[in-house]
mmCIF file of C-alpha atoms in Angstrom:
data_model
loop_
_atom_site.group_PDB
_atom_site.id
_atom_site.type_symbol
_atom_site.label_atom_id
_atom_site.label_comp_id
_atom_site.label_asym_id
_atom_site.label_seq_id
_atom_site.Cartn_x
_atom_site.Cartn_y
_atom_site.Cartn_z
ATOM 1 C CA UNK A 1216 -190.438 -209.246 121.553
ATOM 2 C CA UNK A 1217 -191.030 -207.733 118.116
ATOM 3 C CA UNK A 1218 -191.402 -203.969 117.908
ATOM 4 C CA UNK A 1219 -194.989 -204.099 116.675
ATOM 5 C CA UNK A 1220 -195.967 -206.161 119.745
ATOM 6 C CA UNK A 1221 -194.522 -203.448 121.990
ATOM 7 C CA UNK A 1222 -196.410 -200.723 120.093
ATOM 8 C CA UNK A 1223 -199.693 -202.651 120.242
ATOM 9 C CA UNK A 1224 -199.158 -203.275 123.958
ATOM 10 C CA UNK A 1225 -198.626 -199.568 124.593
ATOM 11 C CA UNK A 1226 -201.657 -198.598 122.509
ATOM 12 C CA UNK A 1227 -203.781 -200.886 124.674
ATOM 13 C CA UNK A 1228 -202.105 -200.278 128.054
ATOM 14 C CA UNK A 1229 -201.877 -196.476 128.008
ATOM 15 C CA UNK A 1230 -205.595 -195.704 127.495
ATOM 16 C CA UNK A 1231 -206.557 -198.428 129.984
ATOM 17 C CA UNK A 1232 -204.164 -197.000 132.596
ATOM 18 C CA UNK A 1233 -205.418 -193.467 131.909
ATOM 19 C CA UNK A 1234 -209.082 -194.478 132.264
ATOM 20 C CA UNK A 1235 -208.348 -196.482 135.422
ATOM 21 C CA UNK A 1236 -206.504 -193.501 136.909
ATOM 22 C CA UNK A 1237 -209.349 -191.112 136.106
ATOM 23 C CA UNK A 1238 -211.898 -193.547 137.541
ATOM 24 C CA UNK A 1239 -209.964 -194.164 140.769
ATOM 25 C CA UNK A 1240 -209.441 -190.411 141.258
ATOM 26 C CA UNK A 1241 -213.181 -189.857 140.899
ATOM 27 C CA UNK A 1242 -213.901 -192.557 143.501
ATOM 28 C CA UNK A 1243 -211.314 -191.117 145.918
ATOM 29 C CA UNK A 1244 -212.715 -187.603 145.428
ATOM 30 C CA UNK A 1245 -216.256 -188.866 146.049
ATOM 31 C CA UNK A 1246 -215.190 -190.592 149.270
ATOM 32 C CA UNK A 1247 -213.385 -187.450 150.428
ATOM 33 C CA UNK A 1248 -216.588 -185.448 149.931
ATOM 34 C CA UNK A 1249 -218.931 -187.900 151.655
ATOM 35 C CA UNK A 1250 -216.733 -188.773 154.635
ATOM 36 C CA UNK A 1251 -215.247 -186.400 157.156
ATOM 37 C CA UNK A 1252 -211.838 -185.191 156.042
ATOM 38 C CA UNK A 1253 -208.979 -186.676 158.060
ATOM 39 C CA UNK A 1254 -205.438 -185.432 158.441
ATOM 40 C CA UNK A 1255 -202.676 -187.868 157.518
ATOM 41 C CA UNK A 1256 -201.880 -188.949 161.134
ATOM 42 C CA UNK A 1257 -205.599 -189.463 161.843
ATOM 43 C CA UNK A 1258 -205.948 -191.469 158.638
ATOM 44 C CA UNK A 1259 -202.995 -193.680 159.568
ATOM 45 C CA UNK A 1260 -204.437 -194.258 163.055
ATOM 46 C CA UNK A 1261 -207.818 -195.207 161.592
ATOM 47 C CA UNK A 1262 -206.157 -197.757 159.292
ATOM 48 C CA UNK A 1263 -204.594 -199.668 162.196
#
């Protein structure tokens, strides 16, 4: 893969990954506020 392809890929992938991470954190934070807060063992039990 030529070097410029790697650079272009990083320029596209890094902002997309950053935005996706910010967006998913906001969703997770919103869910934590609206739902009752569970401890880790309770959360694992509720997933089963």
